[in-house]
Tab-separated table of C-alpha atoms in Angstrom:
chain	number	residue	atom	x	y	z
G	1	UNK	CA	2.776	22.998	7.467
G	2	UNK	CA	5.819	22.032	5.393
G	3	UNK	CA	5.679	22.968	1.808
G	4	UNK	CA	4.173	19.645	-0.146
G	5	UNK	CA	4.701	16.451	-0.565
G	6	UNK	CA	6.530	15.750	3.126
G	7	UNK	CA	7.594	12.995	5.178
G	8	UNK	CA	5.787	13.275	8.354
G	9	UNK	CA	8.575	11.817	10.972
G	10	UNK	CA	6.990	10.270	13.962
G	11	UNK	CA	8.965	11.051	17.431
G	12	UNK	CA	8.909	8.503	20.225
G	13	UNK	CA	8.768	11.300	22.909
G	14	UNK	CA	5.788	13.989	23.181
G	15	UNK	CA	2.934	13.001	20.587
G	16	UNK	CA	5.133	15.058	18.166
G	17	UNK	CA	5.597	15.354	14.177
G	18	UNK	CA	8.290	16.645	12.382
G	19	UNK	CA	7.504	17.740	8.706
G	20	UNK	CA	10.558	17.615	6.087
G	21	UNK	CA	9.592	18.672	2.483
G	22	UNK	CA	10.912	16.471	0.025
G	23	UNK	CA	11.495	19.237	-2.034
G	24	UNK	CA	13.429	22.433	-0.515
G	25	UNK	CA	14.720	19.969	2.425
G	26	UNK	CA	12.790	22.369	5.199
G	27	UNK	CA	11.469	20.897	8.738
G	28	UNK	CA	9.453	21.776	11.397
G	29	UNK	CA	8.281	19.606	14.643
G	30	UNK	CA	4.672	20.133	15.804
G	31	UNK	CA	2.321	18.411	17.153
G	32	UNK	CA	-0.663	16.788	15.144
G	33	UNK	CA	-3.716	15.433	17.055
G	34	UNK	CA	-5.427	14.240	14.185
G	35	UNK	CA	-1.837	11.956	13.703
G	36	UNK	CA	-2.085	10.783	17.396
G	37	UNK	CA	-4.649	8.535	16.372
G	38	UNK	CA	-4.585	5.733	13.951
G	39	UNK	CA	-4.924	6.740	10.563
G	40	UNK	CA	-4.610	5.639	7.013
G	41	UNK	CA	-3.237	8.427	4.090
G	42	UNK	CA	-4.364	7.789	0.834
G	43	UNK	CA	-2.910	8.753	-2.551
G	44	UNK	CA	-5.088	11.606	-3.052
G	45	UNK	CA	-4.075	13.538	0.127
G	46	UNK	CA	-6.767	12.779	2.147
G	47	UNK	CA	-6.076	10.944	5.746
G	48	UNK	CA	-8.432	8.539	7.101
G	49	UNK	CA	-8.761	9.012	10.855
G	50	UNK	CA	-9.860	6.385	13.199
G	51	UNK	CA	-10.488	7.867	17.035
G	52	UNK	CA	-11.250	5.213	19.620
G	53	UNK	CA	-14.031	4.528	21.747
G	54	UNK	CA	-17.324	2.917	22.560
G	55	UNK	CA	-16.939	2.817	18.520
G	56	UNK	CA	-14.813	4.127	16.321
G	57	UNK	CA	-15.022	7.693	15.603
G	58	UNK	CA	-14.268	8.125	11.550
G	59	UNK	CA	-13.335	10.799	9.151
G	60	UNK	CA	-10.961	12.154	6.726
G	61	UNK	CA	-8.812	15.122	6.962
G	62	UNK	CA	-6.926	17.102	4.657
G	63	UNK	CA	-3.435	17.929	6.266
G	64	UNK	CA	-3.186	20.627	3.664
G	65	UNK	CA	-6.438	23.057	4.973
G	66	UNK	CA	-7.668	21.369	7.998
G	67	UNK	CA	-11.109	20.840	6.599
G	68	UNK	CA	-12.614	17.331	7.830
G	69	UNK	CA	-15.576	15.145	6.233
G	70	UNK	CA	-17.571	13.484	9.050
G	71	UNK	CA	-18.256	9.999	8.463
G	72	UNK	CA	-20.152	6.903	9.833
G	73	UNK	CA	-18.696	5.852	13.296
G	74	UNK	CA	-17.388	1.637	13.373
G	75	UNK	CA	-18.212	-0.567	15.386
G	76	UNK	CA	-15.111	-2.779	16.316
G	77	UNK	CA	-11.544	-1.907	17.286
G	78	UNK	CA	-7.939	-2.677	17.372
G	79	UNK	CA	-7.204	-6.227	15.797
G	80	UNK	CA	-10.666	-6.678	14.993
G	81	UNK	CA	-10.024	-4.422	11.739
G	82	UNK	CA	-6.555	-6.490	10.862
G	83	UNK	CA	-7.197	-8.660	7.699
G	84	UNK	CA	-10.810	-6.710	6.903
G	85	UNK	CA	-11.909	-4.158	4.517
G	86	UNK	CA	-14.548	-1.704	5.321
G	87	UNK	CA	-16.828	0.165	3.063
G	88	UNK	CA	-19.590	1.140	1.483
G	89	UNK	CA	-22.386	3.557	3.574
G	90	UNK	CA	-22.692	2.656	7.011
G	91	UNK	CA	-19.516	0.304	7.000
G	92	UNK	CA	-20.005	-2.931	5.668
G	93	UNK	CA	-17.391	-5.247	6.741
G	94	UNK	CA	-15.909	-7.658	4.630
G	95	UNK	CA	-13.284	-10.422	6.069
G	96	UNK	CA	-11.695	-12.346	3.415
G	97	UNK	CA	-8.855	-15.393	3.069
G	98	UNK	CA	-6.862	-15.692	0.059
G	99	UNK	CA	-4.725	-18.026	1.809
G	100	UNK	CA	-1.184	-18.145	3.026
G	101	UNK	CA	2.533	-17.491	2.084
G	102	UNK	CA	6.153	-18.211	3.200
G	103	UNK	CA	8.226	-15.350	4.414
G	104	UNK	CA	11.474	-14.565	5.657
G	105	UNK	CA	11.262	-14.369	9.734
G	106	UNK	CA	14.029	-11.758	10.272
G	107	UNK	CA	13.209	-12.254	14.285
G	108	UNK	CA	14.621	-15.941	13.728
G	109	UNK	CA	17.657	-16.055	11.725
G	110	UNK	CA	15.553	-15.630	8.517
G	111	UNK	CA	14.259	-18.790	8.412
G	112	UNK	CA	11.154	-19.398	6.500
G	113	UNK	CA	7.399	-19.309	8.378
G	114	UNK	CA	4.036	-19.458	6.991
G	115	UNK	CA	1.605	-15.998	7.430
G	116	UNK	CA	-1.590	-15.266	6.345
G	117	UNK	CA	-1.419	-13.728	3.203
G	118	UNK	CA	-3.413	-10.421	3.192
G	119	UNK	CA	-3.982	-7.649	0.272
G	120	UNK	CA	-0.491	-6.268	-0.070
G	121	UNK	CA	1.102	-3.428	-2.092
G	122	UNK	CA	-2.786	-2.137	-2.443
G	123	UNK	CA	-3.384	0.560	-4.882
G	124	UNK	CA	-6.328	1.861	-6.914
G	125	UNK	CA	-6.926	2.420	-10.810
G	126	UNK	CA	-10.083	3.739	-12.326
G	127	UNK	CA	-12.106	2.379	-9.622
G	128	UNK	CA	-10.454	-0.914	-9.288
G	129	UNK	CA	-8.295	-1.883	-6.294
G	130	UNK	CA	-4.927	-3.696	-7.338
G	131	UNK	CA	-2.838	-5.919	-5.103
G	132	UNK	CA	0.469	-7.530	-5.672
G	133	UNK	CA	0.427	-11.244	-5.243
G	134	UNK	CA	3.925	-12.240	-7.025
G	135	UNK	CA	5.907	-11.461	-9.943
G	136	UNK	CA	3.744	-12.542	-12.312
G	137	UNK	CA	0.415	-12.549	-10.802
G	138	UNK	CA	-1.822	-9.628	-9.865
G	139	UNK	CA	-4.809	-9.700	-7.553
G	140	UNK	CA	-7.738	-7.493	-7.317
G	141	UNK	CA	-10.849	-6.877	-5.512
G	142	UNK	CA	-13.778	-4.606	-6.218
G	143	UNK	CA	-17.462	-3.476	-5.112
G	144	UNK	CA	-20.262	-3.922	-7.385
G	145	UNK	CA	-23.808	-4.212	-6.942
G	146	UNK	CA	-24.246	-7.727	-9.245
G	147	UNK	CA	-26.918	-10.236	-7.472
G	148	UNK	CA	-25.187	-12.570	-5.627
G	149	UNK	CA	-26.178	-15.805	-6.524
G	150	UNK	CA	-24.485	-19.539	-7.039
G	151	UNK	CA	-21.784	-18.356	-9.090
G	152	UNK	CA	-18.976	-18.334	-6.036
G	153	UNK	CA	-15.469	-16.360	-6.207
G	154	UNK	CA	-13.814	-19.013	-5.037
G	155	UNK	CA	-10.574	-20.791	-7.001
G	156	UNK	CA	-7.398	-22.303	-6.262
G	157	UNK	CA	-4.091	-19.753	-6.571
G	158	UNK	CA	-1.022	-20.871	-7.858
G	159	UNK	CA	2.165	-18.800	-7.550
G	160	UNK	CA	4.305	-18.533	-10.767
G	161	UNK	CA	6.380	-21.712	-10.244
G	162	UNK	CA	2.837	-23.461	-10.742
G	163	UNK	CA	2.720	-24.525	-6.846
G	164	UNK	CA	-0.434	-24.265	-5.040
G	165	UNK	CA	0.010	-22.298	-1.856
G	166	UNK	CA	-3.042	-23.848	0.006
G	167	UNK	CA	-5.271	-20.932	-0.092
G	168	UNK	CA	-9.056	-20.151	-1.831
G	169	UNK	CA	-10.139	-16.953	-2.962
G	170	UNK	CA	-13.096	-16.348	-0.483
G	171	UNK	CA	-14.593	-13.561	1.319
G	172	UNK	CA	-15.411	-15.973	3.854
G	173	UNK	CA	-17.860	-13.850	6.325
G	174	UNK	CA	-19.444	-10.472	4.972
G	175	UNK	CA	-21.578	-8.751	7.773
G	176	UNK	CA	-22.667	-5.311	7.994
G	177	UNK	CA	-22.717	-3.342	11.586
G	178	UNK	CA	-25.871	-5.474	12.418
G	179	UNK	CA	-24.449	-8.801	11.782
G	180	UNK	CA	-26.481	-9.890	8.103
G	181	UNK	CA	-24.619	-11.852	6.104
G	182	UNK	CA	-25.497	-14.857	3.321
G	183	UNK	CA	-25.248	-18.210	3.828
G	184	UNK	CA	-22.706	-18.474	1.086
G	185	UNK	CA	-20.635	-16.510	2.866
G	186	UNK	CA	-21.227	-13.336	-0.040
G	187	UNK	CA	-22.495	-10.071	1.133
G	188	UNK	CA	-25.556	-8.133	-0.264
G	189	UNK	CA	-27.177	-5.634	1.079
G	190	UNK	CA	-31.303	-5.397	-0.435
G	191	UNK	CA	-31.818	-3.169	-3.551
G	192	UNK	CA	-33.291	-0.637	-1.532
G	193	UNK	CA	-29.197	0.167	0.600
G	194	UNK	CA	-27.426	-0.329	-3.066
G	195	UNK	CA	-26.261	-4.125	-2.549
G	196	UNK	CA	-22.865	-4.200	-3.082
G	197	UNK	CA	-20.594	-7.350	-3.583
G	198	UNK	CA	-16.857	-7.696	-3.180
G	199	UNK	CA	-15.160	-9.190	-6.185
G	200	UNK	CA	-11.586	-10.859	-5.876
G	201	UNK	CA	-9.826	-12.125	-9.074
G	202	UNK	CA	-6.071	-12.755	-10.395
G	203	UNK	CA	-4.567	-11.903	-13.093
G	204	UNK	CA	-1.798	-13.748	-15.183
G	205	UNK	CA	0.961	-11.487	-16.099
G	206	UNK	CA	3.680	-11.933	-18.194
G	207	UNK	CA	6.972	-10.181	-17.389
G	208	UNK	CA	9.944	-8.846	-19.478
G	209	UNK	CA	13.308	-8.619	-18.044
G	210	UNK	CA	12.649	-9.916	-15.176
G	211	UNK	CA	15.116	-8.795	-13.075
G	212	UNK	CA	17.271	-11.965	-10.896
G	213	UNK	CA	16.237	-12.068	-7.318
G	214	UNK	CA	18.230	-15.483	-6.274
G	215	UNK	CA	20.076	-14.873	-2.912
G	216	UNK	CA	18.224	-11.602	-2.364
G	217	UNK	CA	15.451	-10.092	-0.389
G	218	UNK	CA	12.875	-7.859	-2.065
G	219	UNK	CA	10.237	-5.187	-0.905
G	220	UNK	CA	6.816	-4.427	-3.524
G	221	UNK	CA	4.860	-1.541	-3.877
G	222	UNK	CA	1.865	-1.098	-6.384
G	223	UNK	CA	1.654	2.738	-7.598
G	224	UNK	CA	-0.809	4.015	-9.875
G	225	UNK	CA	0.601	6.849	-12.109
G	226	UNK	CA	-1.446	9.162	-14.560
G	227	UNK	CA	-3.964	5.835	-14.681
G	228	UNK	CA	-1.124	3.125	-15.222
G	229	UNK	CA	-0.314	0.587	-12.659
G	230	UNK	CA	3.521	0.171	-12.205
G	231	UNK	CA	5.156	-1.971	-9.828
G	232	UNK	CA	8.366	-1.195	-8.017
G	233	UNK	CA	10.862	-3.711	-6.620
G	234	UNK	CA	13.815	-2.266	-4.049
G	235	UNK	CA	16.643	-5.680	-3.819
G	236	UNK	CA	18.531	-6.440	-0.412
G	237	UNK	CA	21.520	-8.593	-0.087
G	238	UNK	CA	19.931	-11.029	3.270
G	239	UNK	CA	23.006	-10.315	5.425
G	240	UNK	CA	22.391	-6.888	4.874
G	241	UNK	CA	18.652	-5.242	5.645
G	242	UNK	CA	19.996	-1.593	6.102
G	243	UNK	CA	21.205	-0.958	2.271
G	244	UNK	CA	19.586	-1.879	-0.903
G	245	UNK	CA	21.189	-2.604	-3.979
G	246	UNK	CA	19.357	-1.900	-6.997
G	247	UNK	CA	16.004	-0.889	-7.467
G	248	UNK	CA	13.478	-2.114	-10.752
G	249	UNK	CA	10.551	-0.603	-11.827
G	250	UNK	CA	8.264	-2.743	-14.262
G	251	UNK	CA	4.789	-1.246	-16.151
G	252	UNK	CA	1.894	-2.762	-16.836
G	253	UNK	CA	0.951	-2.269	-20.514
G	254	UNK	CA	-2.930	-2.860	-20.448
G	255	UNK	CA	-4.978	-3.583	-17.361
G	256	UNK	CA	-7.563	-5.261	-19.521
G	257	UNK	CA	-5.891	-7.207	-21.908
G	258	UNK	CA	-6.006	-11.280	-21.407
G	259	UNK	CA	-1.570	-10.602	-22.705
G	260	UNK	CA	-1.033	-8.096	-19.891
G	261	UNK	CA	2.354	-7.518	-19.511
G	262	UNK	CA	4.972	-6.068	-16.882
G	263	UNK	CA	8.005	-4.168	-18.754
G	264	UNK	CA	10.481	-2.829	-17.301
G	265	UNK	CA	11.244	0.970	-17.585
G	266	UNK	CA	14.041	3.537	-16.004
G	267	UNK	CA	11.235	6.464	-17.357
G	268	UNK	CA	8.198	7.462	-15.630
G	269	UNK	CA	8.551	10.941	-17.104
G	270	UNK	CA	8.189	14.358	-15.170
G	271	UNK	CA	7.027	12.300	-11.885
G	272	UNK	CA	7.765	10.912	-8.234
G	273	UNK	CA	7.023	7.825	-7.029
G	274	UNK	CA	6.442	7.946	-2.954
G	275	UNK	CA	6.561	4.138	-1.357
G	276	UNK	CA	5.032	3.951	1.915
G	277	UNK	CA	4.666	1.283	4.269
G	278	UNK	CA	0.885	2.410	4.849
G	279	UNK	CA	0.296	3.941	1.108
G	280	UNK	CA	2.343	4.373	-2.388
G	281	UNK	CA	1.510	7.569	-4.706
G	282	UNK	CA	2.729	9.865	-7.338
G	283	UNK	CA	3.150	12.976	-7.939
G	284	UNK	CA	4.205	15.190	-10.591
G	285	UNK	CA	8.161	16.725	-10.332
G	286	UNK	CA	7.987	20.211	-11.958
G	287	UNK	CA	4.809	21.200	-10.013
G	288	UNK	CA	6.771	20.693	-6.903
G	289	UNK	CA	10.138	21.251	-7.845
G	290	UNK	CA	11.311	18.038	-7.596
G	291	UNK	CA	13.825	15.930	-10.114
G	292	UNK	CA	11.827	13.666	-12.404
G	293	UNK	CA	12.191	10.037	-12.796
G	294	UNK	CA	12.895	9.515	-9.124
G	295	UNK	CA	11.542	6.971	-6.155
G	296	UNK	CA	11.489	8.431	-2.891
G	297	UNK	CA	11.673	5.622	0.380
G	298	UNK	CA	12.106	4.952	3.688
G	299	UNK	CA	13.875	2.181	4.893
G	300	UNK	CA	12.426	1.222	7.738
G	301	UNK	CA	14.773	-1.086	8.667
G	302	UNK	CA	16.930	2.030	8.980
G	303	UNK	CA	15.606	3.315	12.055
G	304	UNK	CA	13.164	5.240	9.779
G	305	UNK	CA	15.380	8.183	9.484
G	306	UNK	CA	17.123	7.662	5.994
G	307	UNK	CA	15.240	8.691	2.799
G	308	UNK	CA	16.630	7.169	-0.269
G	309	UNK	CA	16.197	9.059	-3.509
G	310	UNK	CA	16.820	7.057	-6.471
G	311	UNK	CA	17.354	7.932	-9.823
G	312	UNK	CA	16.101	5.694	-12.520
G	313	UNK	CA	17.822	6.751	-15.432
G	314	UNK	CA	21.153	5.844	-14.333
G	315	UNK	CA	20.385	3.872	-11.718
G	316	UNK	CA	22.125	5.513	-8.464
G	317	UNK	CA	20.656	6.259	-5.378
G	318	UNK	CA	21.703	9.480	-2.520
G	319	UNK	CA	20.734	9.225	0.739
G	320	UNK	CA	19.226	12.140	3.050
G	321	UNK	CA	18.832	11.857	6.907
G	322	UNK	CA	15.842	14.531	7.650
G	323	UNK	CA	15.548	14.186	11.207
G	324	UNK	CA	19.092	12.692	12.087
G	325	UNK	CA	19.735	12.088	16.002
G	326	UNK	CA	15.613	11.938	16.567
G	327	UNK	CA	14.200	8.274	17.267
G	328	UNK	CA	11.241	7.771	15.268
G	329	UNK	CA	8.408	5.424	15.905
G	330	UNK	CA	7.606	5.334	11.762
G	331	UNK	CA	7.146	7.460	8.702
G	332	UNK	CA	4.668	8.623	6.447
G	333	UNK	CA	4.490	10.478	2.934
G	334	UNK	CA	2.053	13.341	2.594
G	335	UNK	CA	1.676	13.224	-1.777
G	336	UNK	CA	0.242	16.729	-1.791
């Protein structure tokens, strides 16, 4: 294995994997079989592995050592887990609509389309999960074990120009593997399996220097740093998908206060922030070697082969081409 963090470069041809470290620029192409299946890395290092089958075969897997934790197998497949989150013992399944959004359809010369809006940007802090809804709105969803009762999640959301995009807050059907679920549409399980409930809520945030994004396309991550939840924001001119033009980073000040805040900082001190299209971490720079204050990302409109390396303090950004000449089906960040 590469020396840590790495971008794991997926080839087209021959279930291989090349491994660049981010931080002496090394690379080496093997071949992965826990990485020929579908899988989901998390910030922590860990990989969620998903083999197919009569049910799907789960656990996770530390690239680092090998070592595995077995867990529960699932039982559905392929699209069936789009637009669901599983947890809890056993896998309890929990579908949920929080309504829908317009988007850019770069298939159709960018005109606008309505999607289903699903938990974007996701990231976790102290126990919470944290999604990014728009510039000035934060959702997130967590798993408690309060009684369900009459007291329903649902409410309208409005985006920050006040309009109301159509869509409820609702976990709409909550089953575990055998198919239980309330008539409320709210999961429990009985006292006896740890009843948990899934919890969605917003979150009205005010934002300072918000940077202009008339006339230009944006991409959002949500990264949790030493237990603050930043946001990052890479700009596009429309006409132009394959180069970005500036990049912001904004902090939240207090995750519990009603005045929450997003300000805008060029210092995340001796860190890296690593955006992924599956997962977004940090990591800290002088344990790896690596310049502070930077954002490490793949364009993947870029034929996934260019890593951008920007530097917050002044701004700039280089460009690096690990695996230049291979096709790639996609990238991933390994944080550690």
């Amino acid at each position: 294995m590469a020396r840590f963090p790495v971008l794991v470069h997926h080839r087209y041809a021959g279930n291989l994997q090349t491994l660049f470290s981010i931080s002496d620029h090394s690379s080496r192409s093997v071949s992965i079989p826990e990485m020929n299946s579908t899988y989901y890395p998390t910030a922590h290092g860990w990989i969620l592995v998903l083999n197919p089958g009569d049910a799907v075969q789960t656990f996770l897997w530390n690239p680092q050592d090998g070592a595995r934790v077995e867990l529960p197998d699932m039982d559905e497949q392929g699209d069936e887990l789009q637009g669901t989150i599983w947890a809890g013992d056993g896998w309890v399944k929990y579908e949920y609509d929080i309504g829908t959004r317009t988007i850019l359809d770069e298939d159709d010369n960018f005109d606008e389309v309505e999607e289903k809006r699903m938990f974007d940007a996701v990231t976790s802090v102290k126990g919470k999960f944290y999604y990014w809804h728009s510039s000035s709105m934060v959702g997130t969803f967590e798993f408690t074990d309060d009684v369900v009762g009459d007291d329903s999640n649902d409410e309208d959301i409005e985006d920050e120009e006040g309009s109301d995009d159509g869509g409820d807050i609702l976990v709409e059907h909550i089953s575990d593997q055998d198919g239980s679920n309330d008539d409320d549409g709210e999961y429990s399980r009985d006292n006896a399996d740890g009843g948990l409930r899934m919890k969605i809520d917003m979150i009205d945030i005010n934002i300072v220097e918000y940077t202009e994004t008339n006339g230009l396309y944006t991409v959002v991550f949500m990264v949790e740093a030493s237990g603050e939840l930043y946001q990052v924001y890479i700009f596009f001119i429309v006409s132009d998908m394959k180069k970005p033009t500036r990049i912001a980073v904004y902090r939240l000040d207090s995750l519990s206060s009603p005045q929450a805040t997003w300000h805008k900082t060029d210092d995340i001190g001796d860190r890296v922030f690593l955006l992924g299209t599956l997962m977004s971490s940090s990591c800290p720079a002088g344990e790896h070697d690596l310049r502070r204050n930077t954002v490490y990302w793949v364009n993947p409109r870029h034929d996934h082969d260019c890593l951008y390396i920007f530097d917050l303090e002044d701004g700039s950004y280089t460009m690096v081409q690990p695996c230049q000449g291979t096709p790639a089906l996609g990238t991933t960040f390994f944080p550690f």
